[in-house]
């Protein structure tokens, strides 16, 4: 996608493979800053504090983390240790484990002298595949939006949650890819962007990237979603996922489940855009998905831009009030209208997923 008119991905390697550059997403929307990661520890830190976030981008960053580790030590023990540390940084998004396991499967059979170049090539391949998958998700999701447009005419109102746009991936995004495809095809779309407390990925990141592309949108408080659906102001909900179990249960940003409940009650279609690496065929149901518990400080404090243009953090809650911060929830498959994948759209069921990914089913 474009930042200030320049084609940009969320992560890219330096030409000499001495590091990678990322967009520091903790600074958006008020500052657009790049950050260089030169060691695997810096890659792990960037994932942990959410300079990079979103399931596919976490996976891509972990892959480059292993490439950075291979710059220093290509031995089996070192790679295994780095892989274990990277997997621990964020537990819910399965793309992280997927990318790390793919890197190890590629590197360990090779002679140690061949591993460094292979690691950089494999991480780049993971990134390129992510971009292609997201473009395909965009094409399939576009047809859903086009069908709504043909049925009702006028503007198609899409609601999304968190940020599953290009900032959450290497490029294009998952849930937002169909919206970009529709917008670029000349279909009038308007996006309800829920702020996504406590980290505000909707208000800060989705709003920022939609602005960059010129897509009409409105930021809402998370609590407004049900009301808008009840009033008929939402034609379609599309969200992303951090992990989809083999039965179609969906783990995504906290608050997704409430949107699915409201959509179900109001007869609004609720789609989840999900690339293959986000489906965990090893897990029978969503009950087994680990839910990341993040710092209470993300709930008790908030960062924004003060009147002088400086970033400032303020406290929201009284001194002494404890806060809890489960970062994801699980939406049961029965509330999901369908999964938009790079291979097409399927029901959120074991059979639906098996039909699109037969090679994953034993
Ligand atoms: O905590 P985050 O910002 O990493 O959570 C991101 C989400 O929940 C996204 O919806 C999900 O990763 C899909 S990204 C294409």
XYZ file of C-alpha atoms in Angstrom, residues 5-322:
318
model
C 2.114 8.243 -1.937
C 5.098 5.856 -1.653
C 4.557 2.069 -2.057
C 5.420 0.569 1.323
C 5.346 -2.795 3.070
C 5.269 -3.163 6.855
C 8.627 -4.979 6.990
C 11.552 -5.275 4.603
C 15.174 -6.481 4.739
C 18.191 -4.242 4.298
C 20.073 -4.985 1.080
C 23.085 -6.435 2.951
C 20.885 -8.566 5.259
C 22.317 -6.848 8.340
C 18.829 -5.999 9.570
C 15.196 -5.360 8.741
C 13.134 -2.204 8.864
C 9.643 -1.964 10.258
C 7.030 0.733 10.691
C 6.925 1.359 14.451
C 3.189 0.952 15.012
C 3.361 2.122 18.625
C 3.916 5.643 17.222
C 0.981 5.714 14.799
C -1.212 7.535 13.973
C 0.599 10.637 15.194
C 4.134 9.728 14.104
C 5.235 7.733 11.065
C 8.593 6.329 12.128
C 10.673 3.461 10.831
C 12.738 1.310 13.165
C 15.691 -0.881 12.317
C 15.929 -4.335 13.913
C 19.477 -5.709 13.857
C 19.245 -8.696 16.227
C 16.719 -11.417 16.954
C 16.278 -9.918 20.420
C 15.166 -6.652 18.822
C 12.726 -8.585 16.641
C 11.330 -10.334 19.739
C 11.009 -7.012 21.554
C 9.204 -5.445 18.585
C 6.660 -8.288 18.609
C 6.238 -8.234 22.398
C 5.605 -4.505 22.773
C 3.571 -4.464 19.525
C 5.753 -2.248 17.346
C 4.629 -4.907 14.881
C 1.362 -6.700 15.476
C -1.346 -8.548 13.593
C -1.050 -12.288 13.121
C 0.600 -12.409 9.662
C 3.058 -9.605 10.432
C 4.047 -11.228 13.721
C 4.841 -14.390 11.758
C 6.865 -12.491 9.155
C 8.817 -10.665 11.864
C 9.581 -13.904 13.674
C 10.847 -15.378 10.396
C 13.208 -12.441 9.999
C 14.107 -12.839 13.672
C 15.486 -16.269 12.851
C 17.317 -14.818 9.842
C 18.888 -12.208 12.133
C 19.853 -14.986 14.554
C 21.481 -16.872 11.662
C 23.717 -13.847 11.026
C 25.357 -14.585 14.370
C 25.090 -18.354 14.856
C 23.692 -20.987 12.513
C 24.106 -23.928 14.885
C 21.151 -26.196 15.759
C 21.185 -25.250 19.437
C 21.169 -21.515 18.746
C 18.344 -21.727 16.215
C 16.233 -23.917 18.506
C 16.745 -21.520 21.425
C 15.840 -18.445 19.366
C 12.801 -20.230 17.933
C 11.539 -21.041 21.439
C 12.042 -17.452 22.598
C 10.252 -16.005 19.569
C 7.265 -18.352 19.959
C 6.849 -17.169 23.556
C 6.504 -13.491 22.642
C 2.786 -13.669 21.824
C 0.769 -16.836 22.398
C -2.529 -16.424 20.532
C -1.631 -15.752 16.879
C -0.691 -19.130 15.428
C 1.118 -17.521 12.481
C 4.041 -16.976 14.837
C 4.475 -20.693 15.541
C 3.748 -21.515 11.906
C 6.473 -19.193 10.602
C 9.056 -20.336 13.149
C 8.368 -24.017 12.443
C 8.572 -23.381 8.697
C 11.926 -21.644 9.103
C 13.342 -24.479 11.215
C 12.072 -27.101 8.757
C 13.885 -25.260 5.978
C 17.132 -24.557 7.830
C 17.913 -27.555 10.010
C 18.401 -30.076 7.167
C 20.985 -27.749 5.574
C 24.683 -27.520 6.369
C 25.270 -24.662 8.851
C 27.239 -22.729 6.212
C 24.176 -22.650 3.953
C 21.702 -21.602 6.593
C 22.236 -17.848 6.693
C 21.378 -17.235 3.023
C 18.551 -19.766 3.171
C 17.055 -18.041 6.223
C 16.890 -14.651 4.529
C 15.426 -16.222 1.381
C 12.786 -18.162 3.324
C 11.728 -15.134 5.370
C 11.351 -13.160 2.133
C 9.281 -16.003 0.646
C 6.976 -15.968 3.692
C 6.454 -12.237 3.165
C 5.777 -12.556 -0.559
C 3.320 -15.402 0.019
C 1.495 -13.336 2.629
C 1.043 -10.512 0.137
C -0.287 -12.891 -2.532
C -2.674 -14.567 -0.063
C -4.063 -11.247 1.064
C -4.606 -10.078 -2.501
C -6.543 -13.293 -3.154
C -8.616 -12.726 0.012
C -9.325 -9.261 -1.347
C -10.564 -10.678 -4.663
C -12.875 -13.208 -3.001
C -14.202 -10.727 -0.447
C -14.814 -8.163 -3.175
C -17.511 -10.440 -4.613
C -19.413 -10.349 -1.287
C -19.336 -6.563 -1.296
C -20.265 -6.422 -4.969
C -23.281 -8.688 -4.330
C -24.523 -6.413 -1.536
C -24.067 -3.416 -3.768
C -26.073 -5.062 -6.553
C -28.831 -6.037 -4.121
C -29.336 -2.751 -2.340
C -27.540 -0.097 -4.409
C -25.866 2.924 -2.848
C -23.028 2.711 -0.388
C -22.031 -0.586 1.226
C -21.445 -0.100 4.962
C -18.848 -2.485 6.334
C -17.942 -2.769 10.003
C -14.553 -4.024 11.139
C -12.776 -4.440 14.457
C -9.156 -3.985 15.537
C -6.723 -3.645 12.652
C -6.679 -6.423 10.095
C -5.524 -4.099 7.345
C -2.168 -3.896 5.642
C -0.480 -2.820 8.865
C -1.377 -6.214 10.361
C 0.166 -8.110 7.474
C 3.082 -7.599 5.103
C 0.736 -5.799 2.697
C -2.959 -5.464 1.768
C -4.384 -6.886 4.997
C -6.946 -9.616 5.470
C -10.284 -8.098 6.583
C -9.541 -4.784 4.897
C -8.252 -6.293 1.632
C -11.820 -6.790 0.262
C -12.612 -3.192 1.229
C -9.577 -1.890 -0.673
C -10.506 -4.116 -3.625
C -14.083 -2.782 -3.626
C -12.959 0.826 -3.279
C -10.430 0.402 -6.085
C -13.175 -1.196 -8.244
C -15.272 1.946 -7.855
C -17.836 0.515 -5.416
C -18.950 3.056 -2.808
C -17.919 1.704 0.600
C -17.982 3.270 4.033
C -16.286 1.607 6.967
C -17.357 1.608 10.606
C -14.049 1.407 12.484
C -14.459 0.337 16.100
C -11.799 1.913 18.261
C -10.755 -1.424 19.850
C -9.983 -0.659 23.447
C -7.610 -0.965 25.127
C -4.850 -0.643 22.489
C -7.081 1.224 20.027
C -5.835 -0.529 16.912
C -9.031 0.546 15.128
C -8.918 4.227 16.078
C -5.152 4.503 15.622
C -4.187 2.068 12.864
C -7.230 1.156 10.753
C -8.325 4.793 10.613
C -4.778 5.840 9.652
C -4.397 3.351 6.825
C -7.905 3.969 5.450
C -7.051 7.667 5.424
C -3.850 6.948 3.501
C -5.891 5.144 0.831
C -8.744 7.659 0.847
C -11.407 5.148 1.932
C -14.425 6.781 3.648
C -14.747 5.647 7.253
C -16.057 6.637 10.666
C -14.468 5.732 14.000
C -16.931 4.544 16.654
C -16.662 3.568 20.281
C -16.672 -0.222 20.558
C -19.957 -0.029 22.434
C -21.732 1.606 19.464
C -21.522 -1.492 17.269
C -24.732 -3.212 18.412
C -26.742 -0.019 18.151
C -25.603 0.606 14.566
C -26.472 -2.946 13.526
C -29.905 -2.619 15.136
C -30.499 0.573 13.145
C -29.682 -1.169 9.848
C -26.538 0.844 9.313
C -24.247 -2.137 8.839
C -24.476 -4.337 5.733
C -21.615 -6.620 6.553
C -19.002 -7.222 9.267
C -15.535 -8.398 8.264
C -12.863 -9.079 10.882
C -9.515 -10.841 10.869
C -8.327 -13.734 13.017
C -5.352 -14.694 15.115
C -6.172 -18.384 15.080
C -9.001 -20.410 13.612
C -9.479 -23.909 15.007
C -10.212 -26.875 12.745
C -13.951 -26.599 13.532
C -14.111 -22.915 12.491
C -14.031 -21.299 15.956
C -12.265 -17.930 15.635
C -9.864 -16.253 18.068
C -9.528 -12.551 17.311
C -9.098 -9.258 19.143
C -11.093 -8.882 22.345
C -14.554 -7.597 21.507
C -14.942 -9.622 18.308
C -17.307 -12.064 20.054
C -19.632 -9.228 21.102
C -19.785 -8.003 17.503
C -20.598 -11.515 16.307
C -23.408 -11.790 18.859
C -24.857 -8.452 17.796
C -24.554 -9.377 14.112
C -26.318 -12.691 14.733
C -29.159 -11.005 16.608
C -29.637 -8.482 13.807
C -29.249 -10.768 10.791
C -26.029 -9.047 9.675
C -23.488 -11.238 7.846
C -20.338 -11.767 9.899
C -17.296 -12.860 7.882
C -13.778 -13.651 9.036
C -10.928 -13.070 6.587
C -8.228 -15.629 7.221
C -5.148 -16.806 5.300
C -4.167 -20.485 5.481
C -1.328 -19.989 8.010
C -3.874 -18.654 10.539
C -5.815 -21.928 10.579
C -4.598 -24.291 13.297
C -5.616 -27.728 12.067
C -3.998 -29.265 15.165
C -6.680 -27.738 17.403
C -10.100 -29.377 17.291
C -11.937 -26.371 18.719
C -11.451 -22.840 19.997
C -11.475 -24.065 23.604
C -7.801 -24.934 23.223
C -6.656 -21.530 21.948
C -4.378 -19.756 24.439
C -5.628 -16.251 25.232
C -2.887 -13.680 25.774
C -3.221 -11.693 29.002
C -1.498 -8.344 28.557
C -0.439 -5.689 31.027
C -3.135 -3.965 33.105
C -1.403 -0.697 32.231
C -2.862 -0.915 28.710
C -6.306 -0.578 30.344
C -5.494 1.944 33.063
C -3.507 4.317 30.827
C -3.890 5.740 27.352
C -1.507 7.541 25.001
C -2.489 10.326 22.620
C -1.299 13.623 21.174
C -1.390 16.628 23.470
C -2.193 20.189 22.305
C 1.535 20.841 21.722
C 1.694 17.913 19.321
C 3.672 15.714 21.717
C 2.734 12.115 22.510
C 1.570 11.901 26.105
C 0.300 9.119 28.347
C -2.449 9.774 30.884
C -4.085 7.625 33.538
C -7.802 6.781 33.126
C -8.640 4.790 36.246
C -8.441 5.618 39.955
C -5.246 4.769 41.823
C -5.639 1.318 43.305
C -8.301 -0.095 40.944
C -7.032 -3.375 39.508
